[in-house]
Amino acid sequence: MNDEAHNFILEFFCKRRRLSESAVPRGLADMICAVTAPYLLMIECLDALDSDPSSGLLIKLIDRAYETAAGSLALFAIGHLREAEILSCSVYES
């Protein structure tokens, strides 16, 4: 991923979660970008299918899955490792 895309995605992620980009370690920033980039691409592609009534439901399902992963990454970024694991386990195992 080029630096421009990396910076855009990291800024998008941090603004939505009120995190400071400078507080996110490089390795975690790479992980955030790896999770967020496919989400943004899927939403953009599905948004173009407005005529299909099922696309709204699919967008909502994808959004929920992404927000769970993003929530875990945000908790990880602020040092709440246990809570990040609990969030991911409780959602994915239920």
N, CA and C of each residue as an Amber inpcrd file, in Angstrom:
protein
   282
   0.8570000  -1.1700000   0.0000000   0.0000000   0.0000000   0.0000000
   0.9070000   1.2390000   0.0000000   0.5750000   2.1980000  -0.8550000
   1.4090000   3.3960000  -0.9040000   1.1500000   4.2880000   0.3170000
   2.0780000   5.2060000   0.5600000   2.0060000   6.0500000   1.7590000
   0.7700000   6.9360000   1.7860000   0.3520000   7.4310000   0.6200000
  -0.8240000   8.3060000   0.5660000  -2.0820000   7.5570000   1.0110000
  -2.2700000   6.3500000   0.5030000  -3.4250000   5.5370000   0.8950000
  -3.3310000   5.1580000   2.3680000  -2.1400000   4.7850000   2.8120000
  -1.9190000   4.4140000   4.2150000  -2.3120000   5.5710000   5.1340000
  -1.8420000   6.7670000   4.8180000  -2.1430000   7.9390000   5.6480000
  -3.6270000   8.2790000   5.6360000  -4.2620000   8.1880000   4.4660000
  -5.6980000   8.4750000   4.3630000  -6.5100000   7.5060000   5.2180000
  -6.1950000   6.2270000   5.1080000  -6.9510000   5.2060000   5.8420000
  -6.7310000   5.3460000   7.3410000  -5.4960000   5.5910000   7.7490000
  -5.2200000   5.7600000   9.1760000  -5.9360000   6.9960000   9.7230000
  -5.9390000   8.0750000   8.9530000  -6.6520000   9.2880000   9.3740000
  -8.1530000   9.0200000   9.4880000  -8.7200000   8.3190000   8.5180000
 -10.1440000   7.9570000   8.5420000 -10.4680000   7.1640000   9.8050000
  -9.6620000   6.1530000  10.0920000  -9.8750000   5.2930000  11.2560000
  -9.7810000   6.1030000  12.5510000  -8.7380000   6.8900000  12.6770000
  -8.5110000   7.6400000  13.9160000  -9.5650000   8.7190000  14.1440000
  -9.9880000   9.3940000  13.0990000 -11.0210000  10.4290000  13.2600000
 -12.3400000   9.8300000  13.7220000 -12.7130000   8.6790000  13.1770000
 -13.9820000   8.0480000  13.5740000 -13.9530000   7.5670000  15.0140000
 -12.7580000   7.3360000  15.5490000 -12.6360000   6.8060000  16.9130000
 -11.9960000   7.7810000  17.8810000 -11.7690000   8.9970000  17.4130000
 -11.1630000  10.0590000  18.2220000  -9.8270000   9.6260000  18.8290000
  -9.0110000   9.0360000  17.9970000  -7.6640000   8.6230000  18.3900000
  -6.6460000   9.5470000  17.7390000  -5.5170000   9.6960000  18.3800000
  -4.4160000  10.4540000  17.8020000  -3.5950000   9.5260000  16.9100000
  -3.3690000   9.9510000  15.6900000  -2.5800000   9.1250000  14.7660000
  -1.1680000   8.8940000  15.2940000  -0.6250000   9.8880000  15.9700000
   0.7440000   9.7620000  16.4740000   0.8570000   8.7440000  17.6090000
  -0.2580000   8.4210000  18.2510000  -0.2410000   7.4550000  19.3520000
  -0.3310000   6.0110000  18.8600000  -0.5750000   5.8260000  17.5680000
  -0.7310000   4.4780000  17.0100000   0.6260000   3.9950000  16.4980000
   1.1580000   2.9110000  17.0790000   2.4490000   2.3790000  16.6040000
   2.3740000   1.9400000  15.1370000   3.5030000   1.9640000  14.4620000
   3.5510000   1.6560000  13.0230000   2.9690000   0.2750000  12.7050000
   3.3090000  -0.7270000  13.4760000   2.7860000  -2.0760000  13.2240000
   1.2790000  -2.1350000  13.3460000   0.7390000  -1.4700000  14.3560000
  -0.7110000  -1.4340000  14.5310000  -1.3600000  -0.6070000  13.4260000
  -0.6970000   0.4650000  13.0050000  -1.2180000   1.2800000  11.9040000
  -1.3250000   0.4450000  10.6310000  -0.3370000  -0.3960000  10.3860000
  -0.3820000  -1.2850000   9.2180000  -1.5470000  -2.2640000   9.3260000
  -1.7820000  -2.7860000  10.5280000  -2.9010000  -3.7080000  10.7570000
  -4.2330000  -2.9910000  10.5380000  -4.3420000  -1.7800000  11.0500000
  -5.5630000  -0.9890000  10.8740000  -5.8380000  -0.7780000   9.3880000
  -4.7990000  -0.4470000   8.6350000  -4.9680000  -0.2310000   7.1940000
  -5.3510000  -1.5180000   6.4750000  -4.7820000  -2.6310000   6.9000000
  -5.1000000  -3.9180000   6.2710000  -6.5460000  -4.3240000   6.5210000
  -7.1120000  -3.9180000   7.6440000  -8.5100000  -4.2350000   7.9590000
  -9.4590000  -3.2240000   7.3210000  -9.0710000  -1.9560000   7.3090000
  -9.9610000  -0.8850000   6.8560000 -10.0390000  -0.7730000   5.3370000
  -8.9470000  -1.0040000   4.6310000  -8.9420000  -0.8550000   3.1690000
  -9.9810000  -1.7450000   2.4830000 -10.0560000  -3.0360000   2.8030000
 -11.0850000  -3.8690000   2.1540000 -12.5060000  -3.4250000   2.5110000
 -12.6860000  -2.9650000   3.7470000 -14.0070000  -2.4720000   4.1650000
 -14.4320000  -1.2870000   3.2930000 -13.5500000  -0.3150000   3.1340000
 -13.8840000   0.8620000   2.3290000 -14.1680000   0.4800000   0.8800000
 -13.3900000  -0.4510000   0.3380000 -13.5970000  -0.8920000  -1.0390000
 -14.9330000  -1.6110000  -1.1950000 -15.2680000  -2.5010000  -0.2490000
 -16.5500000  -3.2210000  -0.3330000 -17.7280000  -2.2610000  -0.2510000
 -17.6640000  -1.3030000   0.6610000 -18.7590000  -0.3430000   0.8110000
 -18.9080000   0.4890000  -0.4580000 -17.7870000   0.9120000  -1.0290000
 -17.8440000   1.6950000  -2.2640000 -18.4630000   0.8860000  -3.4020000
 -18.0690000  -0.3660000  -3.5390000 -18.6040000  -1.2210000  -4.6070000
 -20.0820000  -1.5250000  -4.3890000 -20.4690000  -1.8290000  -3.1610000
 -21.8720000  -2.1430000  -2.8730000 -22.7580000  -0.9150000  -2.9850000
 -22.2090000   0.2490000  -2.6840000 -22.9820000   1.4830000  -2.7770000
 -23.3920000   1.7650000  -4.2200000 -22.6070000   1.2700000  -5.1650000
 -22.9270000   1.4530000  -6.5830000 -24.0960000   0.5760000  -7.0170000
 -24.4840000  -0.3980000  -6.1980000 -25.5810000  -1.3140000  -6.5320000
 -26.8940000  -0.8790000  -5.8820000 -27.1520000   0.4080000  -5.8410000
 -28.3400000   0.9320000  -5.1610000 -29.6390000   0.3080000  -5.6380000
 -29.7030000  -0.1440000  -6.8750000 -30.9480000  -0.7000000  -7.4040000
 -31.2940000  -2.0500000  -6.7760000 -30.3120000  -2.7310000  -6.2160000
 -30.5410000  -4.0310000  -5.5870000 -30.9530000  -3.8240000  -4.1290000
 -32.1730000  -4.2330000  -3.7510000 -32.6430000  -3.9870000  -2.3850000
 -31.8420000  -4.7180000  -1.3090000 -31.1780000  -5.7980000  -1.6660000
 -30.4110000  -6.5380000  -0.6590000 -29.0680000  -5.8830000  -0.3440000
 -28.6350000  -4.9320000  -1.1590000 -27.3260000  -4.3190000  -0.9170000
 -27.3160000  -3.5120000   0.3780000 -28.4390000  -2.9160000   0.7520000
 -28.5050000  -2.1720000   2.0150000 -28.2720000  -3.0710000   3.2090000
 -28.8880000  -4.2400000   3.1870000 -28.6970000  -5.2070000   4.2670000
 -27.2570000  -5.7040000   4.2950000 -26.7120000  -5.9930000   3.1350000
 -25.3350000  -6.4690000   3.0560000 -24.3600000  -5.4060000   3.5680000
 -24.5930000  -4.1510000   3.2070000 -23.7450000  -3.0630000   3.6960000
 -23.8050000  -2.9950000   5.2140000 -25.0000000  -3.1360000   5.7830000
 -25.1620000  -3.0930000   7.2400000 -24.4170000  -4.2470000   7.9110000
 -24.5070000  -5.4490000   7.3500000 -23.8000000  -6.6050000   7.9120000
 -22.2850000  -6.4140000   7.8610000 -21.7880000  -5.9280000   6.7390000
 -20.3550000  -5.6840000   6.5930000 -19.9120000  -4.5860000   7.5520000
 -20.7370000  -3.5570000   7.6960000 -20.4170000  -2.4520000   8.5990000
 -20.3130000  -2.9370000  10.0470000 -21.2370000  -3.7770000  10.4590000
 -21.1990000  -4.3080000  11.8320000 -19.9420000  -5.1340000  12.0710000
 -19.5960000  -5.9820000  11.1200000 -18.3930000  -6.8100000  11.2630000
 -17.1400000  -5.9350000  11.3340000 -17.0810000  -4.9160000  10.4680000
 -15.9270000  -4.0140000  10.4790000 -15.8420000  -3.2480000  11.7900000
 -16.9570000  -2.7100000  12.2540000 -16.9390000  -1.9150000  13.4830000
 -16.5010000  -2.7410000  14.6840000 -16.8290000  -4.0120000  14.6960000
 -16.3650000  -4.8820000  15.7790000 -14.8490000  -5.0300000  15.7260000
 -14.3270000  -5.3160000  14.5380000 -12.8740000  -5.4370000  14.3830000
 -12.1890000  -4.1060000  14.6830000 -12.7670000  -3.0120000  14.2090000
 -12.1870000  -1.6920000  14.4440000 -12.2150000  -1.3340000  15.9270000
 -13.2910000  -1.7040000  16.6040000 -13.3710000  -1.4550000  18.0420000
 -12.2780000  -2.1900000  18.7910000 -12.0330000  -3.4210000  18.4100000
 -10.9580000  -4.1950000  19.0380000  -9.5970000  -3.5600000  18.7580000
  -9.3790000  -3.1020000  17.5360000  -8.1120000  -2.4480000  17.2050000
  -7.9480000  -1.1340000  17.9580000  -9.0370000  -0.3740000  18.1140000
  -8.9720000   0.8840000  18.8620000  -8.6430000   0.6200000  20.3310000
  -9.2780000  -0.3860000  20.9110000  -8.9610000  -0.7470000  22.2970000
  -7.5000000  -1.1720000  22.4260000  -7.0180000  -1.9160000  21.4590000
  -5.6200000  -2.3340000  21.4420000  -4.7030000  -1.1150000  21.3720000
  -5.0810000  -0.1230000  20.5470000  -4.2620000   1.0780000  20.3670000
  -4.1110000   1.8770000  21.6510000  -5.1340000   1.8550000  22.5010000
  -5.0480000   2.6270000  23.7460000  -4.6010000   1.7730000  24.9290000
  -4.1550000   0.5620000  24.6280000  -3.5620000  -0.2730000  25.6530000
  -4.5060000  -1.1550000  26.4370000  -5.7290000  -1.2940000  25.9890000
  -6.7100000  -2.1480000  26.6600000  -6.7540000  -3.5080000  25.9560000
  -5.6960000  -4.2740000  26.1400000  -5.5590000  -5.5410000  25.4220000
  -6.6140000  -6.5580000  25.8460000  -6.8630000  -6.6400000  27.1280000
  -7.8460000  -7.6150000  27.6190000  -9.2390000  -7.2990000  27.0730000
  -9.6120000  -6.0210000  27.1110000 -10.9200000  -5.6140000  26.6150000
 -11.0430000  -5.8440000  25.1140000  -9.9500000  -5.6340000  24.3830000
  -9.9570000  -5.8860000  22.9380000 -10.2280000  -7.3580000  22.6550000
  -9.5980000  -8.2230000  23.4280000  -9.8210000  -9.6570000  23.2460000
 -11.2450000 -10.0430000  23.6360000 -11.7350000  -9.4810000  24.7350000
 -13.1010000  -9.7890000  25.1780000 -14.1150000  -9.3600000  24.1280000
 -13.9430000  -8.1600000  23.5680000 -14.8680000  -7.6790000  22.5330000
 -14.8610000  -8.6100000  21.3300000 -13.6920000  -8.9440000  20.8490000
 -13.6400000  -9.7910000  19.6530000 -14.1800000 -11.1860000  19.9360000
 -13.8670000 -11.7390000  21.0870000 -14.3580000 -13.0890000  21.4190000
 -15.8630000 -13.1040000  21.6280000 -16.3800000 -12.1170000  22.3420000
 -17.8150000 -12.1250000  22.6430000 -18.6580000 -11.9620000  21.3890000
 -18.1840000 -11.1850000  20.4510000 -18.9580000 -10.9730000  19.2280000
 -18.8260000 -12.1590000  18.2860000 -17.6140000 -12.6220000  18.0650000
 -17.4010000 -13.6710000  17.0770000 -17.7990000 -15.0590000  17.5720000
 -17.8270000 -15.2550000  18.8860000 -18.1890000 -16.5670000  19.4070000
 -19.6620000 -16.6810000  19.7660000 -20.4010000 -15.5770000  19.6890000
 -21.8300000 -15.6520000  20.0420000 -22.6910000 -15.9220000  18.8320000
